[in-house]
N, CA and C of each residue as an Amber inpcrd file, in Angstrom:
protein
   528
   7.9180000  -5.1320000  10.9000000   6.5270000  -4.8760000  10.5610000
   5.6830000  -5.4010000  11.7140000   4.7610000  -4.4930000  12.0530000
   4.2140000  -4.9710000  13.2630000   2.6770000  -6.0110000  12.9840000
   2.2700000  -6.4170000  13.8020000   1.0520000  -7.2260000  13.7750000
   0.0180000  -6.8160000  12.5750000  -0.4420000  -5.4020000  12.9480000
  -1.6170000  -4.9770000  12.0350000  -1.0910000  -4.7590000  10.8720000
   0.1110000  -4.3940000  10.6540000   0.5340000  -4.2550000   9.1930000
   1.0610000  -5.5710000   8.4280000   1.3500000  -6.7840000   9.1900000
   1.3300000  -7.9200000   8.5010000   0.0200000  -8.5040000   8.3800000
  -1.2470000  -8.2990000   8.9590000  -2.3020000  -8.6370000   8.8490000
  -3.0350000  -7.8200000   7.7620000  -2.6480000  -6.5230000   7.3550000
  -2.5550000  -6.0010000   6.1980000  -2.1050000  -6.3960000   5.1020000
  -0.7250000  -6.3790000   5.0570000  -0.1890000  -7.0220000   4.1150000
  -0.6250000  -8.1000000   3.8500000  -0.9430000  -8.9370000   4.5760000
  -1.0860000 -10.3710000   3.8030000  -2.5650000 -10.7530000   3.6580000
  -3.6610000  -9.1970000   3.3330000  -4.9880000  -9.0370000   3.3240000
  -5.1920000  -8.4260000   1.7360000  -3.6130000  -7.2260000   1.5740000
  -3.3670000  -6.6350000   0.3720000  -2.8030000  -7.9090000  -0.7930000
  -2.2590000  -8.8670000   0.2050000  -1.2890000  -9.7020000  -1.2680000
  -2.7330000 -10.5720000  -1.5220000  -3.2800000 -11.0350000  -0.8180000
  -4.6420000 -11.6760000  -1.5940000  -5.4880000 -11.1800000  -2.5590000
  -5.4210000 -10.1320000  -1.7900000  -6.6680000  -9.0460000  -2.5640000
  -5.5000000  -8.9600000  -4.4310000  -4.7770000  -8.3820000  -4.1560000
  -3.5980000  -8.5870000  -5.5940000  -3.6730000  -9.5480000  -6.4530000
  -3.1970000 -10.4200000  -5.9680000  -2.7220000 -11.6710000  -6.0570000
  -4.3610000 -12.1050000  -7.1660000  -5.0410000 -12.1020000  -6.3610000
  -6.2810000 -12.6880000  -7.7740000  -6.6410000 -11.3830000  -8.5590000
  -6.5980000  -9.7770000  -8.5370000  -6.9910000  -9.2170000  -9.0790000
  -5.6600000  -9.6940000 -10.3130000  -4.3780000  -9.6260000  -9.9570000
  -3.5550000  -9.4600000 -10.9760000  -3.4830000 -10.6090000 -11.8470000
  -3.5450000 -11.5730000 -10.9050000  -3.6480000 -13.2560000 -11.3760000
  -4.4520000 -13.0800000 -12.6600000  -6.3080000 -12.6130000 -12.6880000
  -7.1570000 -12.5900000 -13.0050000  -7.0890000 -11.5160000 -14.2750000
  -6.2240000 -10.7770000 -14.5410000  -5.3390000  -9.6940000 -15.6120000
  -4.5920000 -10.6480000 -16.0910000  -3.7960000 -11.6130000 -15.7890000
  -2.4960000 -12.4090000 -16.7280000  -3.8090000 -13.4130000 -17.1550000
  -4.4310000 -14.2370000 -16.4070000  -4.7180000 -15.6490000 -17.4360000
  -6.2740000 -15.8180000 -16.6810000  -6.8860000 -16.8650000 -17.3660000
  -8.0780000 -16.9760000 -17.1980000  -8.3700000 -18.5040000 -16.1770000
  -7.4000000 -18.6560000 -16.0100000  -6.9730000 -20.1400000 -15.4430000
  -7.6860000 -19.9220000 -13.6190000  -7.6240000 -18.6420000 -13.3150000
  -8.0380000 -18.2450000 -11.8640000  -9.5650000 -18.3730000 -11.5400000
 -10.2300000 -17.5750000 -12.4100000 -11.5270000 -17.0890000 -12.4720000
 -11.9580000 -16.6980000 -13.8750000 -12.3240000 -17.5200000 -14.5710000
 -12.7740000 -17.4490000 -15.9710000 -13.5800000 -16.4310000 -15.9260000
 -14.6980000 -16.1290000 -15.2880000 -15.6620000 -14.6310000 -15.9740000
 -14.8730000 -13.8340000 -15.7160000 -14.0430000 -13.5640000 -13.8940000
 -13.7760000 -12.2850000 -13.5050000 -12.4860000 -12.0760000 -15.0690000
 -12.0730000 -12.7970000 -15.6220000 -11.1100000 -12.6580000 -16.5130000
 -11.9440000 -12.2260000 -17.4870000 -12.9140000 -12.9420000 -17.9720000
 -13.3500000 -12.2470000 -19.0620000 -14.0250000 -11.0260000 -18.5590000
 -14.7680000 -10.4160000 -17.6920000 -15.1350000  -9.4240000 -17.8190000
 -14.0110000  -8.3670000 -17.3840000 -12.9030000  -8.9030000 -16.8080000
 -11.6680000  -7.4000000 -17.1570000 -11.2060000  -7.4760000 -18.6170000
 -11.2190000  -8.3420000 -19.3920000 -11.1320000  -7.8790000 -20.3030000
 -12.2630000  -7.2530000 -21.6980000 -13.3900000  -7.6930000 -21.1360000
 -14.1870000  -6.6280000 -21.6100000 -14.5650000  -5.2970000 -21.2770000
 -14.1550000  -5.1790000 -19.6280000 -13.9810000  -4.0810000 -19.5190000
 -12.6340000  -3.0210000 -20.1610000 -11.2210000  -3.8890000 -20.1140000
 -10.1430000  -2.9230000 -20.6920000 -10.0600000  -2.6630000 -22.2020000
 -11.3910000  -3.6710000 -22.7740000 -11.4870000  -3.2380000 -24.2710000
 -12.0290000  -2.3790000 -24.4710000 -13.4650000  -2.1800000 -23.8280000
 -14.3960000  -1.0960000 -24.2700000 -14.3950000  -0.1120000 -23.6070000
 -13.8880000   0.2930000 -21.9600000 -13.4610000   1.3500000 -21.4420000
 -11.9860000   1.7130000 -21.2220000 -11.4690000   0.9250000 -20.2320000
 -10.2790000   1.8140000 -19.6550000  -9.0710000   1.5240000 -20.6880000
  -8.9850000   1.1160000 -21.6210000  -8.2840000   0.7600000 -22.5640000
  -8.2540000   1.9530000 -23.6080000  -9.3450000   2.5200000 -24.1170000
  -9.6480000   3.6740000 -24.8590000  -9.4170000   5.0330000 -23.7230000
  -9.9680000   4.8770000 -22.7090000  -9.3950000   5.6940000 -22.2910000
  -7.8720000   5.8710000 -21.6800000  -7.1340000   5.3180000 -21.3270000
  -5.5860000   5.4560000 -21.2930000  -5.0050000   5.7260000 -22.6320000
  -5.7470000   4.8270000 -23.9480000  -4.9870000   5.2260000 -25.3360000
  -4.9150000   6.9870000 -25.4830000  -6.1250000   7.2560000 -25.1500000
  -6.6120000   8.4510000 -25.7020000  -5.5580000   9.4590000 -24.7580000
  -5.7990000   9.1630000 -23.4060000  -5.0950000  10.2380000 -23.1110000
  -3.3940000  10.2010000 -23.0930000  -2.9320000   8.8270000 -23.1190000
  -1.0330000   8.9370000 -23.6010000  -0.9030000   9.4530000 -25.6710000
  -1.7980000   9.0810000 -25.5970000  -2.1500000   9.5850000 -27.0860000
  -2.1990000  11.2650000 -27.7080000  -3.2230000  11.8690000 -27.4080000
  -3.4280000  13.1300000 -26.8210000  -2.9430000  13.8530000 -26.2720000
  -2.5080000  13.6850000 -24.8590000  -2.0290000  14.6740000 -24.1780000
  -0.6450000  14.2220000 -23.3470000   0.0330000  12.7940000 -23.7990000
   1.4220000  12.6950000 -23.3780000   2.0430000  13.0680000 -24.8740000
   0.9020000  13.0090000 -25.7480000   1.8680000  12.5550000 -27.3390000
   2.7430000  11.6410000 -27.5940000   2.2450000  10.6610000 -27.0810000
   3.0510000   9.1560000 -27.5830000   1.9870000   8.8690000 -28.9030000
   2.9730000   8.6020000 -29.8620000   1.9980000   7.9440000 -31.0090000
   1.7530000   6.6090000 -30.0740000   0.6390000   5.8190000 -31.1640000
   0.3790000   4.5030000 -31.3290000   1.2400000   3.7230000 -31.8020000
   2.0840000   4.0100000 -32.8520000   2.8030000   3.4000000 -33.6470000
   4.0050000   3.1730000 -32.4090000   4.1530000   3.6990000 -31.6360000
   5.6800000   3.9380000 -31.0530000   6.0040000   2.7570000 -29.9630000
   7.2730000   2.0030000 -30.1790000   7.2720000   0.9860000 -29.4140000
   7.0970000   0.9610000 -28.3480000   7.2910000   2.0080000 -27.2100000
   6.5650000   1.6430000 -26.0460000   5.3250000   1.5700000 -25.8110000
   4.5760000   2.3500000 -27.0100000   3.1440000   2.0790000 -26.9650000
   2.5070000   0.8390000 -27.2310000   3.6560000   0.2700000 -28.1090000
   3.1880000  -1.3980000 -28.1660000   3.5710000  -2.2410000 -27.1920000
   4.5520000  -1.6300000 -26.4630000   4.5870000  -2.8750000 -25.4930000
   3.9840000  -2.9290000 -24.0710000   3.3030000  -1.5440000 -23.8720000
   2.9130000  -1.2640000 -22.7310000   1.6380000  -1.5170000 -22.8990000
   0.5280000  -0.4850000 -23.7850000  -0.6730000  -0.3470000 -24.1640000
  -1.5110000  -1.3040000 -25.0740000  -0.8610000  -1.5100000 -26.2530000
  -1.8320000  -2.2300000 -27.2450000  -0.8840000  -2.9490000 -28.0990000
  -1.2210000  -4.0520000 -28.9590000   0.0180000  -4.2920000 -29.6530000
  -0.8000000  -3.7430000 -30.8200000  -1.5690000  -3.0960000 -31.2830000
  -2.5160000  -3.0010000 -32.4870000  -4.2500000  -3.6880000 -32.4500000
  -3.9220000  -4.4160000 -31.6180000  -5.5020000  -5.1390000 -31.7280000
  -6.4030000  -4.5220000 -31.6050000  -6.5140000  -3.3870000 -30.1850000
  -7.4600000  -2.8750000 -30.1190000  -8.1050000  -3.4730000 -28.6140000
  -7.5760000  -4.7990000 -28.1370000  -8.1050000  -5.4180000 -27.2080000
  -7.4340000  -4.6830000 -25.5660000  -6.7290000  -4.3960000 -25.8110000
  -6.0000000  -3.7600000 -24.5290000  -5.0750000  -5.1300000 -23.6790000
  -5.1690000  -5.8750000 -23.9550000  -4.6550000  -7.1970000 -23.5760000
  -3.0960000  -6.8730000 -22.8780000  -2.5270000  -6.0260000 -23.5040000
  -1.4470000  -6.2840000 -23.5310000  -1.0880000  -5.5380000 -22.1150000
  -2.1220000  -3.9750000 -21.7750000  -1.9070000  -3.1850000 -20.6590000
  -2.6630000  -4.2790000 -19.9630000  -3.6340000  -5.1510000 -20.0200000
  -4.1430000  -5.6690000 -19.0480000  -2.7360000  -6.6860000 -18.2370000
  -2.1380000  -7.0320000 -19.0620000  -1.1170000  -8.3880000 -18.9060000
   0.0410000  -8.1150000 -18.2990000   0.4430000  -6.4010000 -18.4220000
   1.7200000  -5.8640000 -18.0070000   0.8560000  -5.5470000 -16.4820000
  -0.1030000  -4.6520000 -16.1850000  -0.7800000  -4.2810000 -15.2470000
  -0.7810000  -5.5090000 -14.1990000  -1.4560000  -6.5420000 -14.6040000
  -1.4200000  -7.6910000 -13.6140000  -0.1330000  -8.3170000 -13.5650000
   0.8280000  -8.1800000 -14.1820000   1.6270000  -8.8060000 -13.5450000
   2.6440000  -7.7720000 -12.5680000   2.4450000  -6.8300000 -12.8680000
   3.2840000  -5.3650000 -12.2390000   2.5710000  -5.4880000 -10.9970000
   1.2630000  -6.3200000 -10.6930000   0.2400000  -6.4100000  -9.3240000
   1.2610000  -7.1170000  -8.5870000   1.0460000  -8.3850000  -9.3240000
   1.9610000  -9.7080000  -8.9090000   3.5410000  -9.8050000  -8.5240000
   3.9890000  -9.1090000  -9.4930000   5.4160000  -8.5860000  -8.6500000
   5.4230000  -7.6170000  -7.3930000   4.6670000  -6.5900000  -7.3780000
   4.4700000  -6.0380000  -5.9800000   3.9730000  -6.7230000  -4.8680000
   2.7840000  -7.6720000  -5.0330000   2.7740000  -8.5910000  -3.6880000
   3.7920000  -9.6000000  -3.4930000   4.9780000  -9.9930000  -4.4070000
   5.8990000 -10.8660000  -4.0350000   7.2050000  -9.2080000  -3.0580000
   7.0630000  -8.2910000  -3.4050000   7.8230000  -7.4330000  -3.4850000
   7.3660000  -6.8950000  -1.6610000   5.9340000  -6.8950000  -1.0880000
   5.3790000  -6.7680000   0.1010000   5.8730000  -7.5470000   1.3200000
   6.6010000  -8.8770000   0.6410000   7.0390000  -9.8160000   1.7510000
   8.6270000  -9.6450000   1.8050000   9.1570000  -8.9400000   0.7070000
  10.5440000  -8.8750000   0.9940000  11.1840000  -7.3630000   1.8900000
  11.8850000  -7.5430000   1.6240000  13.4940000  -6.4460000   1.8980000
  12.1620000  -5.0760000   1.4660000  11.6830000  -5.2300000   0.4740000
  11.1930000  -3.8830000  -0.5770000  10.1060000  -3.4840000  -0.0950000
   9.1100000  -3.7370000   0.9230000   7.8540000  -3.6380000   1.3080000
   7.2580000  -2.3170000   1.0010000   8.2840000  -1.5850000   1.0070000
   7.7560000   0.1130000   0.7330000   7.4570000   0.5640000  -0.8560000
   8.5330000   0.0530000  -1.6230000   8.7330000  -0.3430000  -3.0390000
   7.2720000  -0.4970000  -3.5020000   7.3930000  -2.0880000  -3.1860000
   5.5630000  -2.7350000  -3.4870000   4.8150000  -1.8970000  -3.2540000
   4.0840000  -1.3790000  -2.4030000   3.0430000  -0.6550000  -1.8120000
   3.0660000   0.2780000  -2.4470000   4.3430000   1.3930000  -2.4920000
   4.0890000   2.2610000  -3.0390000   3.9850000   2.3600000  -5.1920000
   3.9570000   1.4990000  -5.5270000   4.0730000   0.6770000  -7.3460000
   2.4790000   0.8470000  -6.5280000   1.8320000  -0.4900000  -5.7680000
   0.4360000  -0.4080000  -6.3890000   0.0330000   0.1290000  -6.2140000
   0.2710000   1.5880000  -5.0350000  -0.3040000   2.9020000  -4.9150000
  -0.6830000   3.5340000  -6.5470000   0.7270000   3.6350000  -6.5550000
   0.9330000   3.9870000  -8.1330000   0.0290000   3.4440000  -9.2080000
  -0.7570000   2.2930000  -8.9820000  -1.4600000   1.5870000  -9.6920000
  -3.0450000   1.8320000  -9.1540000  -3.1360000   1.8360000  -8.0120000
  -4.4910000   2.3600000  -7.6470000  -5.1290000   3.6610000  -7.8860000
  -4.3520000   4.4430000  -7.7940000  -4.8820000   6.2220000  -8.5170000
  -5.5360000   6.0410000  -9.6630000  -4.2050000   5.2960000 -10.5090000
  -4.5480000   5.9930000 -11.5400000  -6.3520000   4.9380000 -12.0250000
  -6.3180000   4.1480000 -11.4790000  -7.8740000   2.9940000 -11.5810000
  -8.9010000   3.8530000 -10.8170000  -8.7480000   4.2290000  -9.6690000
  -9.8530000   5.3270000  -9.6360000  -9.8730000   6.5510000 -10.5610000
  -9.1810000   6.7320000 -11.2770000  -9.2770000   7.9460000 -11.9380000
 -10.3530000   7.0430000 -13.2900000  -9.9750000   6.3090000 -13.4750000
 -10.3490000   4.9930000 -15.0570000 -11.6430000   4.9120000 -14.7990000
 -11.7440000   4.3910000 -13.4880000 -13.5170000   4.4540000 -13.0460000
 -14.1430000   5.4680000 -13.1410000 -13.2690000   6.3270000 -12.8560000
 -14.3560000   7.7170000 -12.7680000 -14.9460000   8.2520000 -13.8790000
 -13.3830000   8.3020000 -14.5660000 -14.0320000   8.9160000 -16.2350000
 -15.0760000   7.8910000 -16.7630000 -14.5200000   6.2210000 -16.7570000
 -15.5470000   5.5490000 -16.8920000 -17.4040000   5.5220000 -16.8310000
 -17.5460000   6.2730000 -15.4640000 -18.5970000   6.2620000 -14.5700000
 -19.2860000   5.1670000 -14.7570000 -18.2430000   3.7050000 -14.0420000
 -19.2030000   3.0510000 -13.8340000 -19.5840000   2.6250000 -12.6800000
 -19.3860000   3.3480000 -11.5730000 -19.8890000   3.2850000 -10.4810000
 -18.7110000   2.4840000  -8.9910000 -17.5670000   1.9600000  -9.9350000
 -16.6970000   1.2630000  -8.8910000 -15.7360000   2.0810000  -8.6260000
 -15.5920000   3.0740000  -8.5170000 -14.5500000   3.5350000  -7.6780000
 -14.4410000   3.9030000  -6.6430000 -14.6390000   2.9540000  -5.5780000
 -14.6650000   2.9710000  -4.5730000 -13.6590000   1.6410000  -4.2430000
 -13.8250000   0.5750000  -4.7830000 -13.1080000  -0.4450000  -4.1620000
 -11.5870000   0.2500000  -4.5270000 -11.0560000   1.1070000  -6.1500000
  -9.1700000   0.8680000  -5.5920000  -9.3140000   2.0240000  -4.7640000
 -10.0380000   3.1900000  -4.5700000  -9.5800000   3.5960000  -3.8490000
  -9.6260000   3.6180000  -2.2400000 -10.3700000   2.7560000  -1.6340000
 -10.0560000   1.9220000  -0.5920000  -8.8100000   1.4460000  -0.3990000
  -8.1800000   0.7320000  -1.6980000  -7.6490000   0.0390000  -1.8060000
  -6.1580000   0.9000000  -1.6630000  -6.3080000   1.9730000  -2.0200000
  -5.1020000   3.1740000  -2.1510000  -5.3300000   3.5620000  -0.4380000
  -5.8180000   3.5910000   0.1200000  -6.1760000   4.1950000   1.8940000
  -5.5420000   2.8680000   2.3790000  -5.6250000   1.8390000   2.3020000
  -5.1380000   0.6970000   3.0780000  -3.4650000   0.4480000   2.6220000
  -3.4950000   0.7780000   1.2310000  -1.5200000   0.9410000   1.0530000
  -0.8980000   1.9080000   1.5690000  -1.5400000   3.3560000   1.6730000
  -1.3240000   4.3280000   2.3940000  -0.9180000   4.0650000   3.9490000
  -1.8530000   3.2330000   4.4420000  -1.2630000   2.4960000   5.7090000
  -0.5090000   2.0630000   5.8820000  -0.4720000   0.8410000   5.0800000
   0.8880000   0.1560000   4.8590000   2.4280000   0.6330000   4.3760000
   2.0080000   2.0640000   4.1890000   3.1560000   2.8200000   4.1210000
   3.6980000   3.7300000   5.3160000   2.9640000   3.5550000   5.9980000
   2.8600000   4.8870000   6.9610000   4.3830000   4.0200000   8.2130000
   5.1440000   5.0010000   8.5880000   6.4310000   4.4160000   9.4370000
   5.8300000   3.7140000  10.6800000   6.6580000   2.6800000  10.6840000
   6.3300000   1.7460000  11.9230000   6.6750000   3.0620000  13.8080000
   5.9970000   2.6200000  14.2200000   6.0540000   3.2650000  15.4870000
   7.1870000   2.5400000  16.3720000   8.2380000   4.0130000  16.9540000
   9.2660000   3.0530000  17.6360000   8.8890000   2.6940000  18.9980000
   9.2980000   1.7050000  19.4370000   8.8420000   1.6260000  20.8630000
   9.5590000   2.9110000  21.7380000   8.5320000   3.1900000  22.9310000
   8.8100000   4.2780000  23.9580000  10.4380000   3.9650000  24.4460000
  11.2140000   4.8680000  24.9570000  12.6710000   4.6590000  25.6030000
  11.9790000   4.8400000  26.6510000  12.7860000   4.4370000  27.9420000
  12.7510000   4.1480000  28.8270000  13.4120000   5.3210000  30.0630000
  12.8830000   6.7910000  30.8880000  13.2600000   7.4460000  30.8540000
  14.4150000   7.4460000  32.1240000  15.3230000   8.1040000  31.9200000
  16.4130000   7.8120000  32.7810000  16.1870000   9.3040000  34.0250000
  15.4590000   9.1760000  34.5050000  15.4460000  10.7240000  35.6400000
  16.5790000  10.5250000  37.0280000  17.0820000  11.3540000  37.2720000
  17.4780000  11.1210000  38.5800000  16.6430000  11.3690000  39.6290000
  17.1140000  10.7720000  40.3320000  16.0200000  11.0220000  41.7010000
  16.7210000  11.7440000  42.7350000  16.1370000  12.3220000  43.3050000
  16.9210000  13.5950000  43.8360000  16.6450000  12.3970000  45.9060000
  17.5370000  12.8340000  46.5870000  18.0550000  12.6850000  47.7170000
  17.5270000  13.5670000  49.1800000  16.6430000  13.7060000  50.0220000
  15.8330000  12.5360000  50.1110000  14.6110000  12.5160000  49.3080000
  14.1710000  11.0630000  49.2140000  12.6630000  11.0800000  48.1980000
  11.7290000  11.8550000  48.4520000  10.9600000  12.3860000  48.0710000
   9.9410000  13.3000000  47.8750000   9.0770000  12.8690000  49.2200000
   9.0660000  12.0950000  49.1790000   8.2060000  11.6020000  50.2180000
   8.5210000  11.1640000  51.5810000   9.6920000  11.8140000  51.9630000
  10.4250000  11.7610000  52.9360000  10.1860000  13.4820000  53.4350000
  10.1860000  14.2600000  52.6570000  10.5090000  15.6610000  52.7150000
   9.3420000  15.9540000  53.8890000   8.1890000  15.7820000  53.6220000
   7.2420000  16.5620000  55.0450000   7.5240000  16.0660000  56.2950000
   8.1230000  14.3130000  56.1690000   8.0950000  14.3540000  57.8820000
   9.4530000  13.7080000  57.4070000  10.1620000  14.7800000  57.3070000
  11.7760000  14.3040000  57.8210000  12.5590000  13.7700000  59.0340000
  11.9250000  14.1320000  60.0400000  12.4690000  14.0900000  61.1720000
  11.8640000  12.1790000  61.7380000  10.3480000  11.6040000  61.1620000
  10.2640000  10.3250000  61.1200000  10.8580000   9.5800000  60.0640000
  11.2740000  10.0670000  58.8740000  11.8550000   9.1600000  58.4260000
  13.2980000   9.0430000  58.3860000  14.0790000   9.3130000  59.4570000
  15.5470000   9.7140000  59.5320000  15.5540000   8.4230000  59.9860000
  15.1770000   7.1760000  60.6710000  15.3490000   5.8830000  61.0200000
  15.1070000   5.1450000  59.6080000  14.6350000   5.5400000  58.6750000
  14.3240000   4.5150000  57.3700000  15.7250000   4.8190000  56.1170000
  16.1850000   5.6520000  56.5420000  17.0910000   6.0030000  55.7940000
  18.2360000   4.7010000  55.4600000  18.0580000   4.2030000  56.7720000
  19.1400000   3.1270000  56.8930000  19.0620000   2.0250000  55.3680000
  17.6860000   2.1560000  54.8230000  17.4060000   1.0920000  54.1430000
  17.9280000   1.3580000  52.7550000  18.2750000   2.8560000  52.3840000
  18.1540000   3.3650000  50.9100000  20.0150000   3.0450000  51.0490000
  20.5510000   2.7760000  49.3850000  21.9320000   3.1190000  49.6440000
  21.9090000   4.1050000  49.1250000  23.0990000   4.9820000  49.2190000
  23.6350000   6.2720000  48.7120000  24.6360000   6.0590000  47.7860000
């Protein structure tokens, strides 16, 4: 990983790291905690129910719907808690073996939040999807360094050729 993409990366695991932190517990940033979770109660929470609801046809009742989405409350807590920590495993996941893995999970996680905002309309969707352009980077293949080109050089040098007849004494210097 080269310079700008570890200066990335370790710009993306911060940026994570408290958004997801700030999804599991309140211990980070008490408002920013409470206001994601007033936000995943009264918006993006109803809206993800509605549409795995609707138009994946997952009941409510159905256990992955409880363990992913809601347990019944109504609070969304539970997508907030899987979400941030699915953050948090991808920035531990950015420094390993998996770097592509990570990036591409919170890709996976950034769409679909600009899409949440949008229907939302509350005016932030702009920060994930920034946030999706800078993983996009961080995905993009490292550049190999240039090879080194092997030409032959042809006999006598090029620059011998117009005045051949003066440089027939310098010859002595080249080996063959």
């Amino acid at each position: 990983m080269g310079l700008v993409k570890t200066i990335l990366a370790a710009l993306l695991s911060f940026v994570f790291l408290m958004t997801g932190g700030n999804k599991v517990t309140d211990q980070i940033h008490a408002p920013t905690h409470a206001e994601l979770s007033g936000n995943f109660q009264k918006s993006f929470g109803p809206i993800w129910a509605d549409i795995i609801n609707n138009k994946l046809k997952i009941p409510a009742d159905a256990a992955i719907y409880k363990m992913v989405i809601d347990d019944g409350s109504k609070t969304y807590a539970t997508m907030r808690t899987v979400l941030g920590a699915t953050e948090i495993a991808c920035v531990i996941m950015l420094w390993s073996p998996f770097r592509s893995l990570g990036a591409f999970l919170l890709l996976g996680i950034m769409i679909p939040a600009v899409y949440s905002h949008h229907l939302a309309n509350d005016g932030q969707m702009a920060v994930p999807a920034v946030l999706a352009a800078l993983l996009v980077i961080l995905l993009l293949p490292d550049s190999a360094p240039a090879k080194p080109s092997k030409k032959k050089t042809k006999w006598p040098p090029a620059r011998f050729s117009s005045n051949w007849p003066v440089a027939v004494p310098l010859l002595s210097l080249y080996k063959v």
